[in-house]
GROMACS .gro file of C-alpha atoms in nm:
model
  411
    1UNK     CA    1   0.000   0.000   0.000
    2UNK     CA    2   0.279   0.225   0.133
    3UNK     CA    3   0.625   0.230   0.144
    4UNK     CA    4   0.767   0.306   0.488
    5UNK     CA    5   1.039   0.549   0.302
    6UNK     CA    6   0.921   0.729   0.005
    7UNK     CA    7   0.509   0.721   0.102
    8UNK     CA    8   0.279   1.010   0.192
    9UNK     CA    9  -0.019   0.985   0.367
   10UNK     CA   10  -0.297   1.243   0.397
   11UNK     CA   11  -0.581   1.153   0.641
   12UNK     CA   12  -0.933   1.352   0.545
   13UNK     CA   13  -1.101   1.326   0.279
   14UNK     CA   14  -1.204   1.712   0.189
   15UNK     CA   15  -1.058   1.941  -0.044
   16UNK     CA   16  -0.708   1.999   0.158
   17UNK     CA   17  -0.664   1.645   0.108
   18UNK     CA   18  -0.714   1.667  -0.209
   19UNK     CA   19  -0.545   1.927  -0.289
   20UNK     CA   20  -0.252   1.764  -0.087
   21UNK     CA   21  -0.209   1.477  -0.322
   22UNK     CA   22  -0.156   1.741  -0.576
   23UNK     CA   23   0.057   1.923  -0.493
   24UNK     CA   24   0.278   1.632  -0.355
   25UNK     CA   25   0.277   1.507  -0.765
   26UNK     CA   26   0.307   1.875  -0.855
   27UNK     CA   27   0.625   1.931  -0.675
   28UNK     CA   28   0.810   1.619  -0.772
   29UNK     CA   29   0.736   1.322  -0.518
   30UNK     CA   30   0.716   1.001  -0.702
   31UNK     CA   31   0.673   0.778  -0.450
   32UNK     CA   32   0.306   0.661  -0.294
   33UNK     CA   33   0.009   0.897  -0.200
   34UNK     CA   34  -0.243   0.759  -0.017
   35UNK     CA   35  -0.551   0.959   0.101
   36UNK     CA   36  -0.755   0.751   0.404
   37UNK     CA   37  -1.125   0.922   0.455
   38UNK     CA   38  -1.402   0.851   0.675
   39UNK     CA   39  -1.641   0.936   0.396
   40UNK     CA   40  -1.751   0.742   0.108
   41UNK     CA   41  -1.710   1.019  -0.130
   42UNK     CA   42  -1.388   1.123  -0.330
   43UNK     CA   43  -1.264   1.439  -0.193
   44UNK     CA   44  -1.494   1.688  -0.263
   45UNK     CA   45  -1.540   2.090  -0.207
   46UNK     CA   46  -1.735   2.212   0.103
   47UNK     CA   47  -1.874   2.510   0.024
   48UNK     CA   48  -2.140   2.449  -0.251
   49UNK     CA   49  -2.307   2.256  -0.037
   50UNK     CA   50  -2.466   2.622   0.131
   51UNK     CA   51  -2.404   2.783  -0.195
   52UNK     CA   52  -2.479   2.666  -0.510
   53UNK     CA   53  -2.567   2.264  -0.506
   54UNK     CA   54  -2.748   2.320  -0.245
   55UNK     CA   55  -2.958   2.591  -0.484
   56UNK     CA   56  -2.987   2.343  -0.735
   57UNK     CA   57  -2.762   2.548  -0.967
   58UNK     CA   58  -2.481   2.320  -0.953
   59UNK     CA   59  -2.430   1.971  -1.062
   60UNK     CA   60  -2.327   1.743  -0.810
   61UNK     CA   61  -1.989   1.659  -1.018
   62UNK     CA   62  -1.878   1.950  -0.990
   63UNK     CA   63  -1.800   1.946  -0.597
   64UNK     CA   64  -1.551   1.745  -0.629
   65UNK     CA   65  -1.162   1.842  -0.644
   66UNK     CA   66  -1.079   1.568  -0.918
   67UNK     CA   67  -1.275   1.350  -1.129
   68UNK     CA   68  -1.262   0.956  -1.047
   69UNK     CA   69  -1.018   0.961  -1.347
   70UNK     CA   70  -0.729   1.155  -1.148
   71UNK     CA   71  -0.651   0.932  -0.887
   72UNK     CA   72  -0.551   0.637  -1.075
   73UNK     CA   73  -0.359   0.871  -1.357
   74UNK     CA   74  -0.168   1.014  -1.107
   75UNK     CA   75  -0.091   0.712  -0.866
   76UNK     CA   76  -0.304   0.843  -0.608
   77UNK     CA   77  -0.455   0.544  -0.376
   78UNK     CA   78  -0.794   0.655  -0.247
   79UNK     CA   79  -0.881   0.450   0.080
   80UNK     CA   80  -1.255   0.543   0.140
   81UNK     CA   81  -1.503   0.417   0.433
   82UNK     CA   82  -1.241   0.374   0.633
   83UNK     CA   83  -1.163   0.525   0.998
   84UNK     CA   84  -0.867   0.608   1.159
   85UNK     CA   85  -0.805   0.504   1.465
   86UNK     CA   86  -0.526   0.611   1.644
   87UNK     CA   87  -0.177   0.702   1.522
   88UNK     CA   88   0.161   0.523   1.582
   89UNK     CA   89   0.460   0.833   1.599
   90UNK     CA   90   0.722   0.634   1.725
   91UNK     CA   91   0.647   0.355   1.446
   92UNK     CA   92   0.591   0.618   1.206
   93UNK     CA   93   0.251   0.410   1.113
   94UNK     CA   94  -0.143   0.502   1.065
   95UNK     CA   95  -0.391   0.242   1.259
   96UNK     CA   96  -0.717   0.163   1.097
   97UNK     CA   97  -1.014   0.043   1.288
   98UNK     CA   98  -0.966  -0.275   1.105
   99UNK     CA   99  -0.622  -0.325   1.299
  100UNK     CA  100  -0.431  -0.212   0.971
  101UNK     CA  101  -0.144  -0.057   0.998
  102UNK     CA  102  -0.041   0.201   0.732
  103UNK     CA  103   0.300   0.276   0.760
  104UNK     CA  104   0.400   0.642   0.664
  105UNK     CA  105   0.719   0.827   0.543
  106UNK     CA  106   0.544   1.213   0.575
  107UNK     CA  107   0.197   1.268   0.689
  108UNK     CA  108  -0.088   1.519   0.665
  109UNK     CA  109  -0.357   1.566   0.897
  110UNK     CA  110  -0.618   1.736   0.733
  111UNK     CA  111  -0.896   1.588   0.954
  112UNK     CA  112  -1.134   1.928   0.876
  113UNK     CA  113  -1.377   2.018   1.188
  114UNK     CA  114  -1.736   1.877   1.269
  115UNK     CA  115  -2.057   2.066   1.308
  116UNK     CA  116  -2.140   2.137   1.733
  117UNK     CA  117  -2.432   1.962   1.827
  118UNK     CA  118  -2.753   2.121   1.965
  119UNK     CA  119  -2.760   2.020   2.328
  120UNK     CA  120  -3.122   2.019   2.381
  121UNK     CA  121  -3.409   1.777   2.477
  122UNK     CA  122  -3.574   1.693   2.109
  123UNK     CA  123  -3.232   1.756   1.937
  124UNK     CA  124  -3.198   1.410   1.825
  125UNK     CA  125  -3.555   1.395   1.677
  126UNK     CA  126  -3.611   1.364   1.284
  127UNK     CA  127  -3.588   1.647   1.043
  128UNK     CA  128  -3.350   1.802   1.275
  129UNK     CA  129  -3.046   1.873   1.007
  130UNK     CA  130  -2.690   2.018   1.045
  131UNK     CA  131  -2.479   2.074   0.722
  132UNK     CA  132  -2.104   1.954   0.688
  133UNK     CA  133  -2.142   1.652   0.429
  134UNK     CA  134  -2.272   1.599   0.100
  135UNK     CA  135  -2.545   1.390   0.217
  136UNK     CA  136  -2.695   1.691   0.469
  137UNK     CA  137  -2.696   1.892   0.116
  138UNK     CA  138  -2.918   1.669   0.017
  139UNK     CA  139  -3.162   1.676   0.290
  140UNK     CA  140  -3.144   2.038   0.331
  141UNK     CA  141  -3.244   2.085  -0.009
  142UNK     CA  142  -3.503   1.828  -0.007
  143UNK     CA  143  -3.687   1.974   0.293
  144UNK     CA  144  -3.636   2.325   0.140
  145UNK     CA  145  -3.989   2.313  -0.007
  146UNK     CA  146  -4.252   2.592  -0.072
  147UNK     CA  147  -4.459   2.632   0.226
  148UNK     CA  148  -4.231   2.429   0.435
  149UNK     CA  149  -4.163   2.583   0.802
  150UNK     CA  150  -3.751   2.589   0.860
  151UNK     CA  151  -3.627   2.717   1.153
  152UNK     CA  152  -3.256   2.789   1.161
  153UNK     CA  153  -3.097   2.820   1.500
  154UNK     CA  154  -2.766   2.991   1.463
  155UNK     CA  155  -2.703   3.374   1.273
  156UNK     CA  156  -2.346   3.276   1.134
  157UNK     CA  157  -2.278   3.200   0.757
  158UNK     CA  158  -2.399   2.874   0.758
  159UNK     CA  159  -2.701   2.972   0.907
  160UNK     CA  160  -2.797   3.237   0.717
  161UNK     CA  161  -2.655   3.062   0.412
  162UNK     CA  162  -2.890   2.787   0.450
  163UNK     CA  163  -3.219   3.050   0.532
  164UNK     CA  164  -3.149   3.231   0.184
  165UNK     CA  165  -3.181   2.841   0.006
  166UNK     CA  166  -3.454   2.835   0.241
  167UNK     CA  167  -3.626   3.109   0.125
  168UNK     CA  168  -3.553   3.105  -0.243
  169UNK     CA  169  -3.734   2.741  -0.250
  170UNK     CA  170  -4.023   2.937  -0.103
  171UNK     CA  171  -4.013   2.778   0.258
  172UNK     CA  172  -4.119   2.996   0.548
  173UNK     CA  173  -3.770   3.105   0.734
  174UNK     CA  174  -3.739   3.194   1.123
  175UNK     CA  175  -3.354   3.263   1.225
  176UNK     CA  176  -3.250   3.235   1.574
  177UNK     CA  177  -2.946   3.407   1.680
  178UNK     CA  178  -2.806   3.464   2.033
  179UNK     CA  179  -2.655   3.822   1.935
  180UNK     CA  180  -2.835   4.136   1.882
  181UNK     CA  181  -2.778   4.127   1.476
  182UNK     CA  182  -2.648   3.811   1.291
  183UNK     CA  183  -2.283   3.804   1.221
  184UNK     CA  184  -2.225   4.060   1.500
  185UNK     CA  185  -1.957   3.931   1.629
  186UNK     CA  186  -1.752   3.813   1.322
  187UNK     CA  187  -1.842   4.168   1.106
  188UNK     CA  188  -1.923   4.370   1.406
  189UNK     CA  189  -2.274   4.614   1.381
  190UNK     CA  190  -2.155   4.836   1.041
  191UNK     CA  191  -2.173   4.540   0.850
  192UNK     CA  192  -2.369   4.273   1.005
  193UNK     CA  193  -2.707   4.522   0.990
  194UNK     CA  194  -2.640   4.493   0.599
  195UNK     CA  195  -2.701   4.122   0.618
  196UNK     CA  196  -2.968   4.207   0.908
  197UNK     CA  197  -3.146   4.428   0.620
  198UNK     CA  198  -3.100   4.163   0.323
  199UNK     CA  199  -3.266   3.878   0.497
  200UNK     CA  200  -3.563   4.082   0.655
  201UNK     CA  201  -3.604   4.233   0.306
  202UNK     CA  202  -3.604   3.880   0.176
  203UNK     CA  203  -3.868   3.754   0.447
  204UNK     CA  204  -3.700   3.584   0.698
  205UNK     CA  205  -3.822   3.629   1.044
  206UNK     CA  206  -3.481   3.752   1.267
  207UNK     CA  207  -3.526   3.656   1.611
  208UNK     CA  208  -3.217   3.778   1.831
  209UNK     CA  209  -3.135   3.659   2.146
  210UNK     CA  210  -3.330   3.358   2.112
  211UNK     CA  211  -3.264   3.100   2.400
  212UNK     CA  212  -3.366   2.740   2.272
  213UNK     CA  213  -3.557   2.528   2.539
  214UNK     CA  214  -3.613   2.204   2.378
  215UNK     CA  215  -3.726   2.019   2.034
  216UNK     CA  216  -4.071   1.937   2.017
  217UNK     CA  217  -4.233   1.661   1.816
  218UNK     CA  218  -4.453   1.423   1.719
  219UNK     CA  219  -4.410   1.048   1.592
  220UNK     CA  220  -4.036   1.103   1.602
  221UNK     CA  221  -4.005   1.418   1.341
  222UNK     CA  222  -3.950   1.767   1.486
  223UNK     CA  223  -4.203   2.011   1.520
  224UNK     CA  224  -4.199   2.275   1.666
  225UNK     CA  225  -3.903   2.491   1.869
  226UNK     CA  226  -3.995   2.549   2.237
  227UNK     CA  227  -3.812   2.914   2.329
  228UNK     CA  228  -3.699   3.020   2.671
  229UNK     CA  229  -3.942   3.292   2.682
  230UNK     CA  230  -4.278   3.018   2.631
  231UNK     CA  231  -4.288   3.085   2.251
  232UNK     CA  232  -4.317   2.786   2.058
  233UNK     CA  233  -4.216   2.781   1.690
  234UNK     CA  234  -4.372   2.541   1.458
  235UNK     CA  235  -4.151   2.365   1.218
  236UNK     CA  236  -4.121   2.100   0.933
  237UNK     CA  237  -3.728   2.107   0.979
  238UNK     CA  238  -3.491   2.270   1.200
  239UNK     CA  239  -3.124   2.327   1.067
  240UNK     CA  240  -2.895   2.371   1.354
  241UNK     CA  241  -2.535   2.589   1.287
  242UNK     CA  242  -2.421   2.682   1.569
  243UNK     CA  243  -2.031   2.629   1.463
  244UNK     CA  244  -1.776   2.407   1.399
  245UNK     CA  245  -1.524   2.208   1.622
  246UNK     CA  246  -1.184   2.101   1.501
  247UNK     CA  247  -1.133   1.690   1.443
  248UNK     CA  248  -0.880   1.684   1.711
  249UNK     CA  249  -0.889   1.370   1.853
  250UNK     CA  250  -0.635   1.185   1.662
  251UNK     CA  251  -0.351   1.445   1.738
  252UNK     CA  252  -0.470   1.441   2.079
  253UNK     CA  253  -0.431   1.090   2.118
  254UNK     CA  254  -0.108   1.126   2.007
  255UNK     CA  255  -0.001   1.401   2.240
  256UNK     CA  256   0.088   1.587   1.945
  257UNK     CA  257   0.013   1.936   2.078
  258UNK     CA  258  -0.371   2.054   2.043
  259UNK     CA  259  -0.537   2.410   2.126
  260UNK     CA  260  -0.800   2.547   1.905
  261UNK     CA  261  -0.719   2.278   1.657
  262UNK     CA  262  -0.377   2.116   1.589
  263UNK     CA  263  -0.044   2.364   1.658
  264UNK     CA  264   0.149   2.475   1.343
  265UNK     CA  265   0.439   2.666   1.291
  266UNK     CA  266   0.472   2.897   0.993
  267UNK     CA  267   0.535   2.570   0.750
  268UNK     CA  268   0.254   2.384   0.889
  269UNK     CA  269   0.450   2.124   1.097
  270UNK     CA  270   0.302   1.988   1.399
  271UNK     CA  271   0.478   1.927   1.684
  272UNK     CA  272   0.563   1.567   1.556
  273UNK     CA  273   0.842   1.475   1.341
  274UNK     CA  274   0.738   1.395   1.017
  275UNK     CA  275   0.381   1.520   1.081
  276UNK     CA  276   0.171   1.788   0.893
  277UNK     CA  277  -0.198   1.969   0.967
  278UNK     CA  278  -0.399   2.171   0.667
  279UNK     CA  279  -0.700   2.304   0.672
  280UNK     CA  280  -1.019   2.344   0.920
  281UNK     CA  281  -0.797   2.180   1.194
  282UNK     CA  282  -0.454   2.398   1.160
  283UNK     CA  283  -0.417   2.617   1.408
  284UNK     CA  284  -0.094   2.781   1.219
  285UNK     CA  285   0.097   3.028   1.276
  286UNK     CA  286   0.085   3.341   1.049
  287UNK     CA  287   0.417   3.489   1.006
  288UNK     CA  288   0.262   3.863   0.891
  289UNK     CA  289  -0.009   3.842   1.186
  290UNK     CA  290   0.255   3.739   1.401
  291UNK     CA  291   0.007   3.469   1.590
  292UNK     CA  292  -0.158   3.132   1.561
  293UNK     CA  293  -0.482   3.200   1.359
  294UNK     CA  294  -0.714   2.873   1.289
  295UNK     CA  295  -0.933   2.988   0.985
  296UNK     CA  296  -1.297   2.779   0.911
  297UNK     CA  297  -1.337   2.848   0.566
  298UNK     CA  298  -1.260   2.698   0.235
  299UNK     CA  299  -0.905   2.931   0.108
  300UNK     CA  300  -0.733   2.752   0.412
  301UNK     CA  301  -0.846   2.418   0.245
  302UNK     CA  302  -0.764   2.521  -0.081
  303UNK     CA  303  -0.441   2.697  -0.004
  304UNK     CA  304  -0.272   2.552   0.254
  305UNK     CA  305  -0.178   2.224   0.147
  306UNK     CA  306   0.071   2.313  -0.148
  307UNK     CA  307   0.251   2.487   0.108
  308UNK     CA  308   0.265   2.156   0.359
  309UNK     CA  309   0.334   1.956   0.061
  310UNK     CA  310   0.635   2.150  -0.068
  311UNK     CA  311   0.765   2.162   0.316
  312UNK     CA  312   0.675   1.775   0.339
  313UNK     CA  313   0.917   1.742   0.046
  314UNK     CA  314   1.207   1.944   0.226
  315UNK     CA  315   1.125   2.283   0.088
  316UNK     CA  316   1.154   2.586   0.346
  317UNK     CA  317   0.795   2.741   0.227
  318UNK     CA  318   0.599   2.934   0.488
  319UNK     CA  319   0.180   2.997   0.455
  320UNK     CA  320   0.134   3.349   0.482
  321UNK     CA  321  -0.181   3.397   0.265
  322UNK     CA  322  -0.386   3.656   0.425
  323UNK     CA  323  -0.773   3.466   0.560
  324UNK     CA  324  -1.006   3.520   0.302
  325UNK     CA  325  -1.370   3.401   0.282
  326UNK     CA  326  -1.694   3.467   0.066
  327UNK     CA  327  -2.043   3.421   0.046
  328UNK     CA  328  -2.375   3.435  -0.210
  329UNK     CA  329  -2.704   3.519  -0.024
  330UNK     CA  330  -3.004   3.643  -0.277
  331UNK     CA  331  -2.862   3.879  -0.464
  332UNK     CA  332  -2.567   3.965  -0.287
  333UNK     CA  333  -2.206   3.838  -0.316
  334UNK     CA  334  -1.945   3.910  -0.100
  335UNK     CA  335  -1.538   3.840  -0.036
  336UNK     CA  336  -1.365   3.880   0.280
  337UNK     CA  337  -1.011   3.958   0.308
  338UNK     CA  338  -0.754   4.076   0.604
  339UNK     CA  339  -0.800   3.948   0.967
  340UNK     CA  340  -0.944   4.151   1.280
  341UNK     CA  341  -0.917   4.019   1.631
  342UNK     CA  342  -1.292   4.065   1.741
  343UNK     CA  343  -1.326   4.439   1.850
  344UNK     CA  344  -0.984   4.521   1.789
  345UNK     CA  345  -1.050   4.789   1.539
  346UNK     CA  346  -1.186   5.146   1.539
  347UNK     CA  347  -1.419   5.210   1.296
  348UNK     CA  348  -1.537   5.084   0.942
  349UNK     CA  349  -1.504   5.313   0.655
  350UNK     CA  350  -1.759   5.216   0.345
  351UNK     CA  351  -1.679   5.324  -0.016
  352UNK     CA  352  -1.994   5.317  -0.235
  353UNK     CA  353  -2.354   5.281  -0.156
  354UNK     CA  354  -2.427   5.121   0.159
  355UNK     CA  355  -2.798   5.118   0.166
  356UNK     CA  356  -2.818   4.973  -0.233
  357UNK     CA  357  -2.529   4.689  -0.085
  358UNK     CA  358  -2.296   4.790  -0.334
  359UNK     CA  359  -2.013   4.888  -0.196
  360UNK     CA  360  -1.633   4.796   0.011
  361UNK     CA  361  -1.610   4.830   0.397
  362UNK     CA  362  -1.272   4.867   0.518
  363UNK     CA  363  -1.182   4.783   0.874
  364UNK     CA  364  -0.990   5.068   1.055
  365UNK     CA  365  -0.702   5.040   1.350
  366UNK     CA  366  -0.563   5.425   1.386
  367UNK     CA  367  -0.504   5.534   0.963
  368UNK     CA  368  -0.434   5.131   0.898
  369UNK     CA  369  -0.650   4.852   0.697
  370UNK     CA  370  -0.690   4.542   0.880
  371UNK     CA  371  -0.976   4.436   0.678
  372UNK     CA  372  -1.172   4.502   0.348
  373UNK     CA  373  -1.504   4.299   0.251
  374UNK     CA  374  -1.600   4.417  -0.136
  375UNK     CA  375  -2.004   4.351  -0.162
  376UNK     CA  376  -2.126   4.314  -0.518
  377UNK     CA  377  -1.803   4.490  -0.635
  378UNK     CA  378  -1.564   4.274  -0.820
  379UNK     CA  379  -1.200   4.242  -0.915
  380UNK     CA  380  -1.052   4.455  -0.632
  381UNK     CA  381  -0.975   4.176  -0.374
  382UNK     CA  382  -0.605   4.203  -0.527
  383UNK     CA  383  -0.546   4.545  -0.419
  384UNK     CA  384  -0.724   4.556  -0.082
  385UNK     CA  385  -0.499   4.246   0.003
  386UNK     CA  386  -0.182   4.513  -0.090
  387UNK     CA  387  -0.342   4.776   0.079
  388UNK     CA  388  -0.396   4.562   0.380
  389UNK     CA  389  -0.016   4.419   0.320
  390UNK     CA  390   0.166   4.762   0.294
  391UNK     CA  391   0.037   4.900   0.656
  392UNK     CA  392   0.042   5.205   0.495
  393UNK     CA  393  -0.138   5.528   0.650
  394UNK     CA  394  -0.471   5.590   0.492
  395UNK     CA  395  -0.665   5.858   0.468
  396UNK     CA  396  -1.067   5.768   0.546
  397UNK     CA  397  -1.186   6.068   0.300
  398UNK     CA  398  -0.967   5.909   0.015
  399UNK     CA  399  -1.007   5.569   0.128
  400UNK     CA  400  -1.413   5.588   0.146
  401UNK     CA  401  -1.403   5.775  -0.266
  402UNK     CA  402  -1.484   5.589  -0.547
  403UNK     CA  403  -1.301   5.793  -0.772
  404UNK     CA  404  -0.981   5.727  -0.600
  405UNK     CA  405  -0.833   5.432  -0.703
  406UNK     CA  406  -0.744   5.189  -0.435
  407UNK     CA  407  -0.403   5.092  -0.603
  408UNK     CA  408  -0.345   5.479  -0.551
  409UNK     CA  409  -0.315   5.446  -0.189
  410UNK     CA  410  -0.052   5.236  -0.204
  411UNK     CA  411   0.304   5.344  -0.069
   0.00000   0.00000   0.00000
């Protein structure tokens, strides 16, 4: 299967992996690549399962990183179905639940998180749906029905992700959020009362500070969410996102060190010889930020893992990509670049027209961007990331003008 001195093995089965094997091939190793995931599905891409498979506008081939061709063409062994159960430093090996033992010359960990469970009497009734794999796509989107009564506890992205496929099928949409607008505290107020304003606009019923009793049901299938306050909520389906937790366990086992996901340096190595993360579960650290930053969205996944490939290969390559996420709600896309600690800024400075949501918000420390999020305005990702790069002194009066160009700025 694997040769205990040339192979590579990546344990996941989502896009880092994927993109692990690669980049491994891309950069010159010729020995064995083996990928072991729990899934029964070829790696595959996360996010259109909120976005657009789970709108019906994409096919479900296209999720996935490679087509069943690549693997074979490129010597890639995919071991699917199959669990890991512990991991063997000291032997350098990989132990399956079968007893297997995979033996390993470099290894990745790109184990990816898990959605946090609703904690609730009723949470494990029927109907009651998170989203992380393929499969909860697929029931989202079948109980996204016209009519239907979703209730969505949680205000992040997944959570109002799912309540604009929600609403576009025509379903009736109630989100429950524990802050006072959704997204508060990733966006802060400036820009989370845009997305406050696009979903009430929309139709969906924004219910903040909700406290969730219990699940309510009947013959096993949920229906209805009992709130703190004696309101009770009827529903055909309840989709719980109320975050993700990083697939820790095997490091942990391991004692290779854990906190917020698994420790990184700047070239991705754990604190095991011969040992890798990527991903959801990489807690890295970011040699611009100067700090260990553990980022849940899909540029980590896609990004990452040429950089612990190349350094798995003996290359001296740090990851130093700035985070960067997007979204599609309605009518409204949106990217994400930069990286604020939550509070730690001043002020947000918007460029363009706020109220029509077309316009770039710029997160302020002193004259400094820490942060720019473009919304429906396209190619200029590029130079906020330079802007953000060349802590350069900025000017909020030229900074918030559209007739100033933003590579202008620049030092």
């Amino acid at each position: 299967m694997v040769s205990p001195a040339t192979g590579c093995v990546i344990v996941g089965g989502g896009l880092a992996a994927g993109k692990a094997a690669a980049s491994l091939r891309k950069h010159g190793h010729d020995g064995p690549v083996l990928i072991i995931a729990a899934e029964g599905e070829r790696p595959y891409i996360r996010p259109p399962l909120s976005k657009g498979y789970l709108l019906g506008k994409e096919e479900r081939d296209s999720i996935f990183v490679h087509s069943a061709d690549w693997y074979p063409e490129h010597d890639v062994e995919l071991l699917l179905s199959t669990t890991v159960f512990s991991l063997d430093l000291q032997a350098k090996e990989v132990v399956l639940d079968s007893g297997l033992r995979v033996p390993y010359a470099k290894l990745l960990l790109a184990t990816g998180s898990s959605p946090r469970r609703l904690d609730v009497p009723g949470a494990d009734l029927g109907n009651v749906l998170y989203l992380r794999r393929v499969g909860d796509s697929e029931r989202l989107k079948a109980a996204f029905t016209a009519g239907a009564k979703i209730v969505v506890i949680g205000d992040g992205w997944i959570g109002l992700e799912t309540a604009a496929a929600a609403r576009i099928a025509g379903a009736e949409v109630t989100v429950l959020g524990h802050g006072e607008l959704p997204l508060i505290k990733v966006l802060g107020r400036e820009a989370a009362e845009v997305f406050a304003g696009l979903h009430t606009e929309h139709g969906v019923l924004l219910l903040p500070g909700a406290e969730v009793e219990r699940l309510v049901g009947t013959e096993g299938r949920v229906s209805g969410v009992q709130l703190a306050d004696g309101r009770l909520l009827p529903a055909d389906a309840v989709v719980v996102g109320v975050g993700i937790t990083p697939n820790v366990e095997l490091a942990q086992q391991a004692d290779i060190e854990v906190d917020n996901g698994i420790i990184t340096d700047r070239h991705l190595r754990t604190s095991a010889p011969d040992v890798w993360a990527a991903g959801d579960v990489a807690n890295a650290f970011h040699p611009w930020l100067e700090r260990h930053i553990r980022v849940e969205h899909w540029a980590n996944a896609q990004n990452q893992p040429a950089t612990a490939a190349r350094n798995m290969l003996g290359e001296d390559v740090a990851y130093e990509r700035l985070p960067y996420f997007y979204t599609d709600q309605y009518d409204l896309g949106m990217e994400y670049t930069g990286y604020v600690d939550r509070g730690h800024y001043d002020r947000v400075v918007f460029r363009g027209d706020k109220e029509n949501r077309k316009f770039i918000a710029f997160w302020m420390s002193g004259r400094r961007v820490l942060a720019g999020m473009p919304v429906n305005v396209w190619d200029v990702i590029g130079p906020i990331r330079d802007l953000i790069r060349s802590r350069t002194d900025v000017d909020d009066a030229a900074l918030a003008d559209p007739d100033v160009p933003l590579d202008s700025l620049l030092p």
